[in-house]
Coordinates of C-alpha atoms and ligand atoms in Angstrom, one line a residue:
M1 CA 3.3 14.8 14.8
S2 CA 0.7 15.0 17.5
R3 CA 0.9 12.8 20.6
P4 CA -1.9 12.6 23.1
V5 CA -1.2 13.8 26.6
V6 CA -1.9 10.9 28.9
I7 CA -2.6 11.3 32.7
A8 CA -2.8 7.9 34.4
G9 CA -3.4 7.1 38.0
N10 CA -2.1 3.8 39.3
W11 CA -3.9 3.1 42.5
K12 CA -1.8 0.0 43.4
M13 CA -3.3 -2.0 46.3
H14 CA -5.6 0.8 47.5
K15 CA -9.4 1.4 47.6
S16 CA -12.4 -0.7 48.2
R17 CA -15.4 -0.8 45.8
G18 CA -17.1 1.9 47.9
E19 CA -14.0 4.1 47.9
T20 CA -13.7 3.6 44.1
V21 CA -17.3 4.7 43.5
A22 CA -16.8 7.8 45.8
Y23 CA -13.6 8.8 44.0
L24 CA -15.1 8.4 40.5
T25 CA -18.2 10.3 41.6
E26 CA -15.8 13.2 42.4
L27 CA -14.2 12.9 39.0
A28 CA -17.6 12.8 37.3
A29 CA -18.5 16.1 39.0
A30 CA -15.5 17.6 37.2
S31 CA -16.3 15.9 33.9
S32 CA -16.3 19.1 31.8
A33 CA -12.9 20.0 33.2
L34 CA -11.7 16.5 32.3
R35 CA -13.1 16.8 28.8
D36 CA -11.7 20.3 28.3
S37 CA -8.2 19.2 29.5
G38 CA -7.7 17.5 26.1
A39 CA -5.8 14.7 27.9
Q40 CA -6.5 11.0 27.9
I41 CA -7.3 10.2 31.5
I42 CA -6.8 6.8 32.9
A43 CA -7.5 5.2 36.3
A44 CA -6.1 1.8 37.3
P45 CA -7.9 0.5 40.3
P46 CA -7.2 -2.9 41.9
F47 CA -8.9 -6.0 40.3
T48 CA -11.6 -6.2 42.9
A49 CA -12.9 -2.6 42.1
L50 CA -12.6 -2.8 38.3
D51 CA -16.2 -3.8 37.8
A52 CA -17.5 -0.9 40.0
A53 CA -15.0 1.4 38.3
V54 CA -16.1 0.5 34.7
D55 CA -19.7 1.0 35.9
Q56 CA -19.2 4.4 37.6
S57 CA -16.4 6.1 35.6
P58 CA -17.4 9.2 33.7
A59 CA -17.0 8.8 29.9
E60 CA -13.8 10.9 30.1
V61 CA -11.9 8.3 32.2
D62 CA -10.6 5.0 30.8
I63 CA -10.3 2.2 33.3
Y64 CA -7.2 0.1 33.1
A65 CA -6.0 -3.0 35.1
Q66 CA -2.7 -3.0 36.9
N67 CA -1.6 -6.4 35.6
M68 CA -2.8 -9.5 33.9
H69 CA -1.7 -13.0 33.0
A70 CA -0.8 -13.7 29.4
A71 CA -3.0 -16.8 29.1
E72 CA -6.7 -16.8 28.4
H73 CA -7.5 -19.4 31.0
G74 CA -5.8 -22.3 32.8
A75 CA -4.4 -23.6 36.0
F76 CA -3.0 -20.4 37.2
T77 CA -4.3 -19.9 40.7
G78 CA -4.8 -16.3 41.7
E79 CA -4.3 -14.9 38.2
I80 CA -6.6 -12.8 36.0
S81 CA -6.7 -13.2 32.2
P82 CA -7.1 -10.7 29.4
L83 CA -10.5 -12.3 28.6
M84 CA -11.7 -11.6 32.1
L85 CA -10.6 -8.0 31.8
R86 CA -12.4 -7.6 28.5
D87 CA -15.4 -9.2 30.0
L88 CA -15.5 -6.3 32.6
G89 CA -15.1 -3.7 29.9
V90 CA -11.6 -2.7 30.9
S91 CA -9.8 -0.7 28.2
G92 CA -6.1 -1.3 28.9
V93 CA -3.6 -2.7 31.3
I94 CA -0.3 -1.6 32.9
I95 CA 2.4 -4.2 32.1
G96 CA 5.8 -4.5 33.8
H97 CA 5.4 -2.0 36.6
S98 CA 8.7 -2.0 38.6
E99 CA 6.8 -3.6 41.5
R100 CA 5.8 -6.5 39.3
R101 CA 9.4 -6.8 38.1
H102 CA 11.2 -6.3 41.4
V103 CA 8.8 -7.5 44.1
F104 CA 7.1 -10.3 42.1
G105 CA 10.0 -11.3 39.9
E106 CA 8.4 -10.9 36.5
T107 CA 10.9 -11.5 33.7
D108 CA 11.4 -9.8 30.4
H109 CA 10.2 -12.9 28.7
E110 CA 6.9 -13.0 30.7
L111 CA 6.4 -9.3 30.1
A112 CA 6.8 -9.8 26.3
E113 CA 4.1 -12.5 26.5
K114 CA 1.8 -10.2 28.4
M115 CA 2.4 -7.4 25.9
R116 CA 1.5 -9.7 23.0
S117 CA -1.5 -11.1 24.8
A118 CA -2.8 -7.6 25.8
L119 CA -2.7 -6.5 22.2
D120 CA -4.1 -9.7 20.9
H121 CA -7.1 -9.1 23.1
G122 CA -7.7 -5.4 22.3
L123 CA -6.3 -4.1 25.6
R124 CA -4.1 -1.1 25.3
P125 CA -0.9 -1.6 27.3
I126 CA 1.2 0.9 29.3
F127 CA 4.6 -0.8 29.2
C128 CA 6.8 0.3 32.2
V129 CA 10.5 0.5 32.2
G130 CA 13.1 2.0 34.5
E131 CA 16.5 1.5 36.1
T132 CA 17.4 1.0 39.8
L133 CA 19.6 3.4 41.7
E134 CA 22.5 0.9 41.5
Q135 CA 22.1 0.7 37.7
R136 CA 22.0 4.5 37.4
T137 CA 25.0 4.9 39.7
A138 CA 26.9 2.4 37.5
S139 CA 26.0 4.5 34.4
Q140 CA 23.9 1.6 33.1
A141 CA 20.5 3.4 33.1
E142 CA 20.1 3.9 29.3
Q143 CA 21.4 0.4 28.5
V144 CA 19.0 -1.2 31.0
V145 CA 16.0 0.8 29.7
R146 CA 16.8 0.1 26.1
A147 CA 17.1 -3.6 26.8
Q148 CA 13.7 -3.7 28.7
I149 CA 12.1 -2.0 25.7
S150 CA 13.6 -4.4 23.1
A151 CA 12.5 -7.4 25.2
G152 CA 9.0 -6.1 25.9
L153 CA 8.3 -5.3 22.3
S154 CA 10.0 -8.3 20.8
N155 CA 6.8 -10.4 20.2
L156 CA 4.1 -7.9 19.1
P157 CA 1.3 -9.1 16.9
G158 CA 2.4 -6.8 14.1
P159 CA 4.1 -3.5 13.5
D160 CA 0.8 -1.6 13.5
S161 CA 0.0 -2.8 17.0
L162 CA 2.6 -0.5 18.3
S163 CA 0.2 2.4 17.8
E164 CA -1.8 1.0 20.7
V165 CA 1.1 1.1 23.1
A166 CA 2.2 3.7 25.6
I167 CA 5.6 3.5 27.4
A168 CA 6.1 4.7 30.9
Y169 CA 9.6 5.5 32.1
E170 CA 9.6 5.1 35.9
P171 CA 13.0 5.1 37.5
V172 CA 12.8 2.7 40.4
W173 CA 14.6 5.2 42.7
A174 CA 11.9 7.8 42.1
I175 CA 8.8 5.6 42.8
G176 CA 7.1 6.4 46.1
S177 CA 10.4 8.0 47.3
G178 CA 9.5 11.7 47.0
Q179 CA 12.6 11.9 44.8
T180 CA 11.3 12.9 41.4
A181 CA 13.7 12.7 38.5
T182 CA 14.5 16.3 37.4
P183 CA 12.7 17.3 34.2
A184 CA 16.2 17.3 32.5
I185 CA 17.0 13.7 33.7
A186 CA 13.6 12.5 32.7
Q187 CA 13.7 14.3 29.3
K188 CA 17.1 12.8 28.5
M189 CA 15.8 9.3 29.1
H190 CA 12.6 9.9 27.2
E191 CA 14.7 11.1 24.3
T192 CA 16.8 7.9 24.5
I193 CA 13.6 5.8 24.6
R194 CA 12.1 7.7 21.6
Q195 CA 15.3 7.1 19.6
H196 CA 15.4 3.5 20.5
L197 CA 11.7 3.1 19.4
R198 CA 12.7 4.8 16.1
D199 CA 15.5 2.3 15.7
L200 CA 13.2 -0.6 16.4
A201 CA 10.0 0.5 14.6
G202 CA 10.6 3.6 12.5
P203 CA 8.6 6.8 12.4
I204 CA 5.7 5.4 14.4
A205 CA 7.9 6.1 17.4
D206 CA 7.0 9.7 17.0
D207 CA 3.3 9.0 17.7
L208 CA 3.8 7.0 20.8
P209 CA 3.1 8.6 24.2
I210 CA 6.0 8.2 26.6
L211 CA 4.9 8.8 30.2
Y212 CA 7.0 9.7 33.2
G213 CA 6.3 8.2 36.6
G214 CA 7.9 8.5 40.0
S215 CA 6.8 11.0 42.7
V216 CA 4.7 13.1 40.4
K217 CA 2.8 15.7 42.3
P218 CA 0.5 18.6 41.3
D219 CA 3.4 21.1 41.7
N220 CA 6.0 19.3 39.5
T221 CA 3.5 18.3 36.7
A222 CA 4.0 21.4 34.5
N223 CA 7.8 21.2 34.6
L224 CA 7.8 17.6 33.6
L225 CA 5.1 17.9 30.8
E226 CA 7.0 20.9 29.4
Q227 CA 9.7 18.6 28.2
P228 CA 9.4 17.8 24.5
D229 CA 9.5 14.0 24.9
I230 CA 7.4 13.7 28.1
D231 CA 3.8 13.1 26.9
G232 CA 2.1 12.1 30.0
L233 CA 2.4 11.0 33.6
L234 CA 1.8 7.7 35.5
I235 CA 1.0 8.7 39.0
G236 CA 0.8 6.5 42.1
G237 CA 0.5 8.3 45.5
A238 CA -0.7 11.6 44.2
S239 CA -3.5 9.9 42.2
L240 CA -5.2 8.4 45.3
E241 CA -7.1 11.5 46.3
A242 CA -9.5 12.8 43.6
D243 CA -8.6 16.5 44.3
S244 CA -4.9 15.9 43.9
F245 CA -5.5 13.9 40.7
L246 CA -7.7 16.7 39.4
S247 CA -5.0 19.3 40.2
I248 CA -2.6 17.3 38.1
I249 CA -5.1 17.2 35.3
S250 CA -5.7 20.9 35.5
A251 CA -1.9 21.6 35.5
A252 CA -1.6 19.4 32.4
A253 CA -4.6 21.1 30.8
G254 CA -3.0 24.6 31.3
L255 CA 0.0 23.2 29.4
V256 CA -2.0 21.6 26.6
A257 CA -3.9 24.9 26.2
S258 CA -0.7 27.0 26.1
Q259 CA 0.9 24.7 23.5
G260 CA -2.3 24.5 21.4
Ligands
PGA1 P1 4.4 7.3 42.9 O1 4.2 5.9 42.0 O2 3.8 8.4 42.0 O3 3.8 7.0 44.2 O4 5.9 7.5 43.0 C1 4.3 5.9 40.6 C2 4.1 4.5 40.2 O5 4.6 3.5 40.8 O6 3.5 4.2 39.1

């Protein structure tokens, strides 16, 4: 079993085209460190900067979108289709981020359609799951996360397509709050997710990267990645400055090196 380490920056609604180019120029200056890290590095800029990002990103950085509509085209004002993302050269897409679920009301059913569509169009999805504080307090966290995974993966093009999927566990209470899940809490949920994936899909579950997200910073990176079922990180706030993102990558690289 060897799972890739994935370090992904979710920029949310931040950065103009110019800021995107400046940021990626800083990453490009560190391209040998990126390459040597052994990690898959992803940046997910807003839609308006994707074109510039694909153009400017060093070869070591994959550019993902933060969302997409499931349909190829149609009367969906304000939406962006998988064909449009492919046309830009985008490699993958974040699906079901908790802000999409909770602020924009995306449902399990819609997210399953988006997962299907992303895979049908050759876009690698990072599928996000995670419980709210109320659900955790009511001891429903594992049940909620299992149900989100079952729903999101219920309509995939075929069993092999799972090999293109990464899961991100992002407890809603930890996102942007400064309150990271402890490595032990995160590991416990990642183990639950891994087992659930095994139940659903068999041994391929052991090859799937499961990322943690929620107030990841350079100084908690190593403790999180040391956990056996935490294979990567999905980072919001701390990915917005190139030097902080690079610090996270180098903390991860130290770990990949010490395990290798
Ligand atoms: P955060 O966001 O790192 O700012 O908590 C993570 C995310 O929402 O993906």
